[in-house]
Structure formats: C-alpha cells, structure tokens
C-alpha cells in the first residue's frame, strides 16, 4: 500500500508539471469544488473575474448540483460518465477525440453535457438573462467535476452497497472533501480551455483521474483519501479554468453563442444546403431569397430552445411539421454545442438529446448518432 500511495502522489506532481444511478461526487462534494474554484480566482488575484462573479455565487452553486436531481434534463443512466479506462484500468479508445459513456455511446456523456450546458450559459448571458446564465454555468461545472472523479472515468457501475467501489469512494469523499484545496492555479490550463472545444481539456483531466483506478479498487479508506487529495485540487483548478473561459467569452465578441429572439439561417457545412420552411416541414434546399430560410431561436431559462417559423408555428419533434401552441405552451426543444467560427452541432429533445440533426447522403434532413468529425452534422448559423 505504501508503494501505491507513493505512486499516487507522484502522479499528482506529474500532472502539475506536464503540459444506472450514477452520481459523480455527492452534492456536498460538487458544491465544495465550485466554492474553492471561485475562491481560487481571488487567491490568484483575478480581480476582474472576482467582480464579475461576486453577486452570482448562489446561482452557480445551485446549478452545480442540478444535473443529479430527479427529472433533470441531464440525469439518466450512464450519462455522467466519460470513460477513458475500464474498471481494471485498461485504456479505452477515443473516437475522433471523444471517449464514451458507461454504455459505450458517444452521447449522452459528461463531455457532451458539458459542451451543451456551456454553450447554453454563454447564450443566456449574451441574451441578457444573467442569473440563469450563471446557474447553467454551474451545471457545466458539474460535468467538469464529474470528469475529475475516478469512478466516472473508469466506467465503474454504481450500486448502493458498502462493497461497491463507486458507492464507497464517493460516500467517503463526501465526508472528507473539505480537507483538500488547490494551493494555486496551473496556468497551463488556460491553453487547453482557450480552444474552441473542450476536447484537450476534458481528455487530459479524465486521463489523470483514470490513473487512480487501482488505488481505489481495494476499498481502503486511506487510499480513498490519497486519491481525493490528488484529484480534487486538480478538478478545482479545471473548474477555475472554466470560470476564466466563461468570463472571456461573455466579455468579448469571440464567444460562440446563439441569441434569444434572433432569426438565423442554418447552413449545413458539408453540403451548403439550408434549413428551409416548407408545407411538409423542414427540408434542405439551396440558398434562395425567395424561400423562408430563417428560423427564430426562442431560449428557455435552461438554454434549450424552440425554433419558430414566420407564421408563429414551431418546428415539431420530427421536424416534418409545426406545432401551433396555446398560451404557455412549450415547443419541442433543441440544444447546441458551439464548435467555433459560428459552427454548431444541434441535438434534439425528441431523441433525449442523443441524436443530432444531419444532412443525410440523400440530401435530406435526418437525426443521426453523434459522429464528431462528420461535417454533415455541423451547421453554420448566420
């Protein structure tokens, strides 16, 4: 055990020197991570960012536990995993830069939930809904924290039993998390979080957390403490990096976002075809000023959105028709992931946000399983 603990400490040093029911941490641990991430801004003398967030700590903290609540949009079996290793520590393959959830699917995972919630938070902020933007930012922070949790990057199934590693580790850490605090911020994280996507940042974090699989597998509370001592401060620094990124994206025009009430054209990246309103629903057509080719985004307080057409109807669940709602009716929802340069991926409520809108080979609009490098699933919004 002494050798195992020594190795774990060495791994933490290395990181700092190198460029079913499933709760990843308890609510207590999630809140502790976010509180310390906010405090780290002050410790690092990031005064502009401290001022930016000072009136919204309660909103961020509220959001950071919501994804584990019953009936939440992001709660569900296997969704909060982003697995780079299996329960025995064997490396799992990436697929175009993405790891998979516990059931081997690319979506929905902790990574895709991070991406969609973060884009929603920036969109809400830019649309003037600052309180909800901060709450949804807290939701995004939840998934950074999940990706710093060893059992959720190692595909370890949760069972409510004392001899279940997933259960035992998270329960133990919920009582000891307050002991572990980042001393400083690793500025190299700015490089990873400064990119258009979360790929490098997410993958580095999960690979680090995944190195402790063997250490926690023996159900030794001392080993749990050692892993928490190493992973929690690193996770706090990653959430601080997220907070810094959000500040930058919200205080400049560089961020990729959508605006509530704005009408956009949705042009497919691979074909150049545009979403077009027709009597048979949305279809893909060549750009044509004589056709109705703009859809108005109607954001909700969670940053999901309906798509409104010119006569007041909303795109329906199949995209093959329109819903005309009564007062207080809610349209079918969509979510976006910002990919940089006005490029977005669009997931659909009707599929549980598992599938995304795509240009099929026949030139038709379709719902497809996530394929991160497939330009047919990318939409340019203008």
Tab-separated table of C-alpha atoms in Angstrom:
chain	number	residue	atom	x	y	z
A	1	UNK	CA	0.000	0.000	0.000
A	2	UNK	CA	2.860	2.386	0.743
A	3	UNK	CA	4.098	1.952	-2.844
A	4	UNK	CA	0.607	2.605	-4.183
A	5	UNK	CA	0.256	5.807	-2.174
A	6	UNK	CA	3.694	6.995	-3.241
A	7	UNK	CA	2.799	6.376	-6.875
A	8	UNK	CA	-0.402	8.342	-6.484
A	9	UNK	CA	1.466	11.337	-5.084
A	10	UNK	CA	3.934	11.114	-7.945
A	11	UNK	CA	1.087	11.170	-10.439
A	12	UNK	CA	-0.279	14.400	-8.951
A	13	UNK	CA	3.132	16.044	-9.181
A	14	UNK	CA	3.441	14.787	-12.758
A	15	UNK	CA	0.111	16.363	-13.725
A	16	UNK	CA	1.193	19.754	-12.396
A	17	UNK	CA	4.488	19.549	-14.223
A	18	UNK	CA	3.120	18.271	-17.559
A	19	UNK	CA	1.769	20.407	-20.366
A	20	UNK	CA	-27.824	3.386	-13.900
A	21	UNK	CA	-27.866	5.647	-10.850
A	22	UNK	CA	-24.691	7.455	-11.088
A	23	UNK	CA	-23.575	10.411	-9.063
A	24	UNK	CA	-20.007	11.509	-9.701
A	25	UNK	CA	-19.454	13.002	-6.244
A	26	UNK	CA	-22.261	13.927	-3.882
A	27	UNK	CA	-23.919	17.336	-3.847
A	28	UNK	CA	-21.666	18.261	-0.940
A	29	UNK	CA	-18.545	17.487	-2.957
A	30	UNK	CA	-19.809	19.279	-6.068
A	31	UNK	CA	-20.511	22.424	-4.040
A	32	UNK	CA	-17.140	22.234	-2.296
A	33	UNK	CA	-15.324	22.022	-5.647
A	34	UNK	CA	-17.148	25.071	-7.018
A	35	UNK	CA	-16.707	27.140	-3.838
A	36	UNK	CA	-12.973	26.504	-3.883
A	37	UNK	CA	-12.767	27.220	-7.608
A	38	UNK	CA	-14.381	30.603	-7.056
A	39	UNK	CA	-12.059	31.258	-4.113
A	40	UNK	CA	-9.073	30.372	-6.288
A	41	UNK	CA	-9.899	33.340	-8.545
A	42	UNK	CA	-9.355	35.624	-5.574
A	43	UNK	CA	-6.260	33.777	-4.442
A	44	UNK	CA	-4.809	34.253	-7.939
A	45	UNK	CA	-5.744	37.964	-7.852
A	46	UNK	CA	-8.115	37.724	-10.824
A	47	UNK	CA	-9.939	40.843	-9.687
A	48	UNK	CA	-11.988	41.445	-12.842
A	49	UNK	CA	-13.291	37.896	-12.720
A	50	UNK	CA	-13.910	38.063	-8.961
A	51	UNK	CA	-16.057	41.157	-9.516
A	52	UNK	CA	-17.820	39.520	-12.486
A	53	UNK	CA	-18.954	36.573	-10.353
A	54	UNK	CA	-19.332	38.096	-6.872
A	55	UNK	CA	-23.113	38.568	-6.981
A	56	UNK	CA	-23.818	35.171	-8.537
A	57	UNK	CA	-22.177	32.572	-6.316
A	58	UNK	CA	-25.558	31.264	-5.158
A	59	UNK	CA	-26.752	30.756	-8.749
A	60	UNK	CA	-23.584	28.899	-9.730
A	61	UNK	CA	-23.781	26.709	-6.635
A	62	UNK	CA	-27.443	25.956	-7.324
A	63	UNK	CA	-26.628	24.876	-10.850
A	64	UNK	CA	-23.695	22.681	-9.903
A	65	UNK	CA	-25.944	20.105	-8.208
A	66	UNK	CA	-28.987	20.251	-10.501
A	67	UNK	CA	-27.885	17.566	-13.007
A	68	UNK	CA	-28.180	14.942	-10.250
A	69	UNK	CA	-31.751	15.896	-9.357
A	70	UNK	CA	-34.701	13.702	-10.319
A	71	UNK	CA	-36.271	14.592	-13.682
A	72	UNK	CA	-33.399	16.873	-14.621
A	73	UNK	CA	-32.738	17.126	-18.347
A	74	UNK	CA	-29.241	15.658	-17.899
A	75	UNK	CA	-29.997	12.968	-15.334
A	76	UNK	CA	-30.015	9.414	-16.625
A	77	UNK	CA	-28.233	6.077	-16.629
A	78	UNK	CA	-24.659	6.345	-17.811
A	79	UNK	CA	-24.884	9.992	-18.890
A	80	UNK	CA	-22.403	11.368	-16.358
A	81	UNK	CA	-19.554	9.112	-17.451
A	82	UNK	CA	-16.703	9.913	-19.818
A	83	UNK	CA	-14.648	6.737	-19.703
A	84	UNK	CA	-11.009	6.644	-20.755
A	85	UNK	CA	-10.287	3.366	-18.910
A	86	UNK	CA	-12.284	0.318	-17.833
A	87	UNK	CA	-12.756	-0.744	-14.177
A	88	UNK	CA	-9.442	-2.618	-14.302
A	89	UNK	CA	-7.540	0.405	-15.574
A	90	UNK	CA	-7.152	-0.727	-19.182
A	91	UNK	CA	-7.177	2.171	-21.635
A	92	UNK	CA	-10.297	2.618	-23.757
A	93	UNK	CA	-10.092	4.063	-27.277
A	94	UNK	CA	-11.110	7.542	-28.353
A	95	UNK	CA	-13.427	8.095	-31.300
A	96	UNK	CA	-12.445	11.281	-33.122
A	97	UNK	CA	-11.298	12.821	-29.862
A	98	UNK	CA	-14.261	11.639	-27.764
A	99	UNK	CA	-14.483	8.950	-25.112
A	100	UNK	CA	-17.795	7.181	-24.481
A	101	UNK	CA	-20.312	6.978	-21.656
A	102	UNK	CA	-20.773	3.917	-19.445
A	103	UNK	CA	-22.812	2.096	-22.083
A	104	UNK	CA	-20.324	2.681	-24.867
A	105	UNK	CA	-22.176	5.523	-26.581
A	106	UNK	CA	-20.676	8.875	-27.595
A	107	UNK	CA	-23.813	10.665	-26.442
A	108	UNK	CA	-25.047	11.457	-23.945
A	109	UNK	CA	-21.850	11.703	-21.838
A	110	UNK	CA	-20.314	14.050	-19.283
A	111	UNK	CA	-18.408	15.657	-22.173
A	112	UNK	CA	-21.470	16.326	-24.346
A	113	UNK	CA	-23.394	17.613	-21.305
A	114	UNK	CA	-20.520	19.982	-20.534
A	115	UNK	CA	-20.484	21.241	-24.112
A	116	UNK	CA	-24.224	21.836	-24.356
A	117	UNK	CA	-24.590	23.446	-20.939
A	118	UNK	CA	-21.611	25.713	-21.512
A	119	UNK	CA	-22.912	26.912	-24.883
A	120	UNK	CA	-26.315	27.476	-23.267
A	121	UNK	CA	-24.748	29.525	-20.456
A	122	UNK	CA	-22.902	31.845	-22.851
A	123	UNK	CA	-26.052	32.171	-24.988
A	124	UNK	CA	-28.177	33.103	-21.982
A	125	UNK	CA	-25.618	35.654	-20.804
A	126	UNK	CA	-25.381	37.266	-24.233
A	127	UNK	CA	-29.192	37.326	-24.366
A	128	UNK	CA	-29.326	39.299	-21.105
A	129	UNK	CA	-30.511	36.510	-18.775
A	130	UNK	CA	-27.528	36.715	-16.440
A	131	UNK	CA	-28.883	34.855	-13.406
A	132	UNK	CA	-29.900	31.819	-15.428
A	133	UNK	CA	-26.629	32.026	-17.351
A	134	UNK	CA	-24.713	31.695	-14.086
A	135	UNK	CA	-26.898	28.813	-12.941
A	136	UNK	CA	-26.353	26.973	-16.220
A	137	UNK	CA	-22.610	27.696	-15.949
A	138	UNK	CA	-22.815	25.855	-12.613
A	139	UNK	CA	-24.371	22.940	-14.489
A	140	UNK	CA	-21.408	22.943	-16.881
A	141	UNK	CA	-19.047	22.973	-13.896
A	142	UNK	CA	-20.852	19.874	-12.603
A	143	UNK	CA	-19.599	17.888	-15.587
A	144	UNK	CA	-16.015	19.142	-15.247
A	145	UNK	CA	-16.203	17.849	-11.672
A	146	UNK	CA	-17.594	14.527	-12.883
A	147	UNK	CA	-14.648	14.147	-15.237
A	148	UNK	CA	-12.282	14.590	-12.313
A	149	UNK	CA	-13.945	11.687	-10.469
A	150	UNK	CA	-12.055	8.422	-10.938
A	151	UNK	CA	-15.062	6.098	-10.796
A	152	UNK	CA	-16.784	8.044	-13.584
A	153	UNK	CA	-13.866	7.953	-15.964
A	154	UNK	CA	-13.273	4.246	-15.271
A	155	UNK	CA	-16.760	3.012	-16.160
A	156	UNK	CA	-17.403	1.753	-12.626
A	157	UNK	CA	-21.040	0.802	-12.126
A	158	UNK	CA	-22.820	2.301	-9.119
A	159	UNK	CA	-24.563	0.001	-6.649
A	160	UNK	CA	-25.886	1.065	-3.268
A	161	UNK	CA	-23.678	-1.414	-1.413
A	162	UNK	CA	-20.813	-0.927	1.013
A	163	UNK	CA	-18.529	-3.201	-1.047
A	164	UNK	CA	-19.204	-1.332	-4.301
A	165	UNK	CA	-16.150	0.798	-5.142
A	166	UNK	CA	-18.190	3.529	-6.808
A	167	UNK	CA	-20.543	3.856	-3.838
A	168	UNK	CA	-17.851	3.549	-1.168
A	169	UNK	CA	-15.446	6.031	-2.765
A	170	UNK	CA	-17.995	8.793	-3.312
A	171	UNK	CA	-19.576	8.342	0.120
A	172	UNK	CA	-16.178	8.545	1.820
A	173	UNK	CA	-15.076	11.614	-0.139
A	174	UNK	CA	-18.327	13.444	0.654
A	175	UNK	CA	-17.236	13.476	4.315
A	176	UNK	CA	-13.614	14.465	3.692
A	177	UNK	CA	-13.677	16.765	0.623
A	178	UNK	CA	-13.325	19.939	2.674
A	179	UNK	CA	-9.764	18.883	3.603
A	180	UNK	CA	-8.481	19.143	0.040
A	181	UNK	CA	-7.869	22.531	-1.562
A	182	UNK	CA	-5.804	23.677	-4.532
A	183	UNK	CA	-2.879	25.822	-3.408
A	184	UNK	CA	-2.570	27.594	-6.744
A	185	UNK	CA	-3.819	27.624	-10.324
A	186	UNK	CA	-1.952	25.761	-13.065
A	187	UNK	CA	-1.742	28.420	-15.772
A	188	UNK	CA	-1.173	25.820	-18.460
A	189	UNK	CA	-4.887	25.064	-18.233
A	190	UNK	CA	-5.536	28.406	-19.915
A	191	UNK	CA	-4.160	26.956	-23.132
A	192	UNK	CA	-6.488	23.951	-23.069
A	193	UNK	CA	-9.590	25.905	-22.091
A	194	UNK	CA	-8.798	28.688	-24.540
A	195	UNK	CA	-9.603	26.466	-27.523
A	196	UNK	CA	-12.843	26.292	-29.480
A	197	UNK	CA	-13.754	22.928	-27.942
A	198	UNK	CA	-13.261	21.095	-24.661
A	199	UNK	CA	-11.503	18.091	-26.186
A	200	UNK	CA	-7.957	18.528	-24.920
A	201	UNK	CA	-9.027	19.905	-21.535
A	202	UNK	CA	-11.546	17.105	-20.920
A	203	UNK	CA	-9.297	14.312	-22.116
A	204	UNK	CA	-6.318	15.404	-20.039
A	205	UNK	CA	-8.479	15.612	-16.917
A	206	UNK	CA	-10.060	12.171	-17.323
A	207	UNK	CA	-6.726	10.536	-18.128
A	208	UNK	CA	-5.321	11.964	-14.919
A	209	UNK	CA	-8.280	10.821	-12.808
A	210	UNK	CA	-8.203	7.415	-14.509
A	211	UNK	CA	-4.677	6.685	-13.295
A	212	UNK	CA	-6.003	6.102	-9.767
A	213	UNK	CA	-8.272	3.157	-10.597
A	214	UNK	CA	-6.079	0.530	-8.961
A	215	UNK	CA	-5.568	2.715	-5.890
A	216	UNK	CA	-9.295	2.898	-5.066
A	217	UNK	CA	-10.144	-0.666	-6.106
A	218	UNK	CA	-9.144	-2.156	-2.753
A	219	UNK	CA	-11.789	-0.275	-0.748
A	220	UNK	CA	-9.155	1.175	1.588
A	221	UNK	CA	-10.277	4.496	3.158
A	222	UNK	CA	-6.647	5.643	3.322
A	223	UNK	CA	-6.352	5.105	-0.427
A	224	UNK	CA	-9.628	6.995	-0.971
A	225	UNK	CA	-8.162	9.918	0.962
A	226	UNK	CA	-4.999	9.843	-1.080
A	227	UNK	CA	-6.876	9.866	-4.388
A	228	UNK	CA	-9.138	12.691	-3.210
A	229	UNK	CA	-6.083	14.660	-2.074
A	230	UNK	CA	-4.729	14.459	-5.611
A	231	UNK	CA	-7.823	14.629	-7.820
A	232	UNK	CA	-9.941	17.234	-6.021
A	233	UNK	CA	-7.401	20.110	-6.211
A	234	UNK	CA	-6.790	19.336	-9.891
A	235	UNK	CA	-10.545	19.326	-10.518
A	236	UNK	CA	-10.912	22.644	-8.684
A	237	UNK	CA	-8.270	24.150	-10.974
A	238	UNK	CA	-10.128	22.872	-14.036
A	239	UNK	CA	-13.367	24.466	-12.845
A	240	UNK	CA	-11.466	27.707	-12.249
A	241	UNK	CA	-10.239	27.475	-15.856
A	242	UNK	CA	-13.876	27.088	-16.939
A	243	UNK	CA	-14.806	30.219	-14.983
A	244	UNK	CA	-11.995	32.159	-16.650
A	245	UNK	CA	-13.101	30.943	-20.089
A	246	UNK	CA	-16.693	31.971	-19.420
A	247	UNK	CA	-15.600	35.456	-18.382
A	248	UNK	CA	-13.591	35.821	-21.594
A	249	UNK	CA	-16.421	34.545	-23.800
A	250	UNK	CA	-19.023	36.770	-22.155
A	251	UNK	CA	-16.981	39.988	-22.145
A	252	UNK	CA	-15.878	39.780	-25.772
A	253	UNK	CA	-17.477	39.022	-29.125
A	254	UNK	CA	-15.267	35.970	-29.614
A	255	UNK	CA	-17.595	33.501	-27.914
A	256	UNK	CA	-19.735	31.148	-29.982
A	257	UNK	CA	-23.386	31.527	-28.946
A	258	UNK	CA	-26.962	31.992	-30.112
A	259	UNK	CA	-29.262	34.858	-29.149
A	260	UNK	CA	-32.829	34.631	-27.905
A	261	UNK	CA	-35.277	36.081	-30.402
A	262	UNK	CA	-32.811	36.227	-33.274
A	263	UNK	CA	-33.589	34.675	-36.669
A	264	UNK	CA	-30.786	32.562	-38.150
A	265	UNK	CA	-30.059	30.693	-41.341
A	266	UNK	CA	-28.876	27.136	-40.650
A	267	UNK	CA	-26.458	26.090	-43.400
A	268	UNK	CA	-25.052	22.572	-43.450
A	269	UNK	CA	-21.269	22.601	-43.519
A	270	UNK	CA	-20.752	19.699	-45.914
A	271	UNK	CA	-23.467	20.422	-48.496
A	272	UNK	CA	-24.081	24.140	-48.195
A	273	UNK	CA	-27.817	23.400	-48.124
A	274	UNK	CA	-30.019	25.476	-45.815
A	275	UNK	CA	-32.885	24.516	-43.487
A	276	UNK	CA	-35.997	25.684	-45.305
A	277	UNK	CA	-39.595	26.028	-44.109
A	278	UNK	CA	-41.968	24.074	-46.377
A	279	UNK	CA	-45.546	22.760	-46.001
A	280	UNK	CA	-44.014	19.337	-45.307
A	281	UNK	CA	-41.759	20.595	-42.524
A	282	UNK	CA	-38.092	21.484	-42.610
A	283	UNK	CA	-36.240	20.479	-45.749
A	284	UNK	CA	-32.788	21.162	-47.115
A	285	UNK	CA	-32.605	23.485	-50.098
A	286	UNK	CA	-30.033	25.647	-51.824
A	287	UNK	CA	-29.874	29.224	-50.505
A	288	UNK	CA	-32.746	31.144	-52.097
A	289	UNK	CA	-34.016	34.582	-51.071
A	290	UNK	CA	-37.485	33.654	-52.314
A	291	UNK	CA	-37.777	30.833	-49.755
A	292	UNK	CA	-38.312	31.009	-45.983
A	293	UNK	CA	-34.864	30.088	-44.757
A	294	UNK	CA	-34.640	31.751	-41.361
A	295	UNK	CA	-35.699	30.240	-38.035
A	296	UNK	CA	-36.048	32.247	-34.829
A	297	UNK	CA	-34.365	30.911	-31.683
A	298	UNK	CA	-36.544	31.009	-28.534
A	299	UNK	CA	-34.381	30.247	-25.497
A	300	UNK	CA	-35.713	28.799	-22.254
A	301	UNK	CA	-34.231	29.534	-18.820
A	302	UNK	CA	-32.092	26.384	-19.175
A	303	UNK	CA	-30.696	27.444	-22.548
A	304	UNK	CA	-32.572	24.875	-24.609
A	305	UNK	CA	-34.608	26.435	-27.390
A	306	UNK	CA	-37.532	26.121	-29.741
A	307	UNK	CA	-37.367	27.046	-33.429
A	308	UNK	CA	-40.092	29.441	-34.555
A	309	UNK	CA	-41.168	29.937	-38.170
A	310	UNK	CA	-42.604	33.060	-39.771
A	311	UNK	CA	-46.301	32.327	-39.184
A	312	UNK	CA	-45.812	31.702	-35.460
A	313	UNK	CA	-45.588	27.911	-35.508
A	314	UNK	CA	-42.722	25.928	-34.014
A	315	UNK	CA	-40.739	23.099	-35.552
A	316	UNK	CA	-42.182	19.839	-34.193
A	317	UNK	CA	-40.493	16.721	-32.832
A	318	UNK	CA	-39.978	15.063	-36.209
A	319	UNK	CA	-39.071	18.338	-37.989
A	320	UNK	CA	-41.701	17.307	-40.540
A	321	UNK	CA	-44.350	19.754	-39.380
A	322	UNK	CA	-45.147	22.585	-36.998
A	323	UNK	CA	-46.848	22.976	-33.639
A	324	UNK	CA	-49.163	25.924	-33.024
A	325	UNK	CA	-49.170	26.348	-29.281
A	326	UNK	CA	-51.722	27.630	-26.828
A	327	UNK	CA	-50.746	30.269	-24.274
A	328	UNK	CA	-47.885	28.996	-22.086
A	329	UNK	CA	-47.361	26.019	-24.390
A	330	UNK	CA	-43.784	24.867	-24.761
A	331	UNK	CA	-42.335	23.951	-28.143
A	332	UNK	CA	-40.129	20.953	-28.839
A	333	UNK	CA	-36.616	21.783	-27.681
A	334	UNK	CA	-33.140	21.646	-29.188
A	335	UNK	CA	-29.626	22.159	-27.797
A	336	UNK	CA	-26.416	23.312	-29.433
A	337	UNK	CA	-22.721	22.687	-28.955
A	338	UNK	CA	-20.513	25.537	-30.129
A	339	UNK	CA	-17.594	24.351	-32.258
A	340	UNK	CA	-16.056	27.717	-33.183
A	341	UNK	CA	-16.453	30.101	-36.139
A	342	UNK	CA	-20.270	30.092	-35.947
A	343	UNK	CA	-20.308	26.308	-36.309
A	344	UNK	CA	-22.692	24.294	-34.136
A	345	UNK	CA	-23.928	20.763	-33.540
A	346	UNK	CA	-27.676	20.514	-32.788
A	347	UNK	CA	-29.192	17.777	-30.610
A	348	UNK	CA	-32.898	17.038	-30.354
A	349	UNK	CA	-35.249	16.696	-27.384
A	350	UNK	CA	-37.301	14.090	-29.240
A	351	UNK	CA	-34.313	11.696	-29.071
A	352	UNK	CA	-33.372	12.579	-25.486
A	353	UNK	CA	-30.578	14.745	-26.947
A	354	UNK	CA	-28.845	11.568	-28.062
A	355	UNK	CA	-29.136	12.198	-31.794
A	356	UNK	CA	-28.170	15.283	-33.766
A	357	UNK	CA	-29.526	16.981	-36.876
A	358	UNK	CA	-27.662	15.902	-40.004
A	359	UNK	CA	-27.632	16.162	-43.763
A	360	UNK	CA	-28.123	12.561	-44.894
A	361	UNK	CA	-26.432	11.179	-48.010
A	362	UNK	CA	-29.642	11.649	-49.959
A	363	UNK	CA	-29.665	15.362	-49.199
A	364	UNK	CA	-32.454	15.054	-46.647
A	365	UNK	CA	-32.642	16.265	-43.066
A	366	UNK	CA	-32.195	13.393	-40.614
A	367	UNK	CA	-31.457	12.509	-36.987
A	368	UNK	CA	-28.103	10.738	-36.606
A	369	UNK	CA	-25.899	9.250	-33.909
A	370	UNK	CA	-23.096	11.602	-32.935
A	371	UNK	CA	-20.061	11.432	-35.209
A	372	UNK	CA	-17.779	14.267	-34.014
A	373	UNK	CA	-15.784	14.686	-37.233
A	374	UNK	CA	-18.732	14.405	-39.629
A	375	UNK	CA	-19.324	17.788	-41.297
A	376	UNK	CA	-22.811	16.630	-42.271
A	377	UNK	CA	-23.703	17.101	-38.581
A	378	UNK	CA	-22.340	20.652	-38.359
A	379	UNK	CA	-24.437	23.755	-39.000
A	380	UNK	CA	-23.205	27.264	-39.681
A	381	UNK	CA	-25.522	29.864	-38.136
A	382	UNK	CA	-25.723	33.398	-39.505
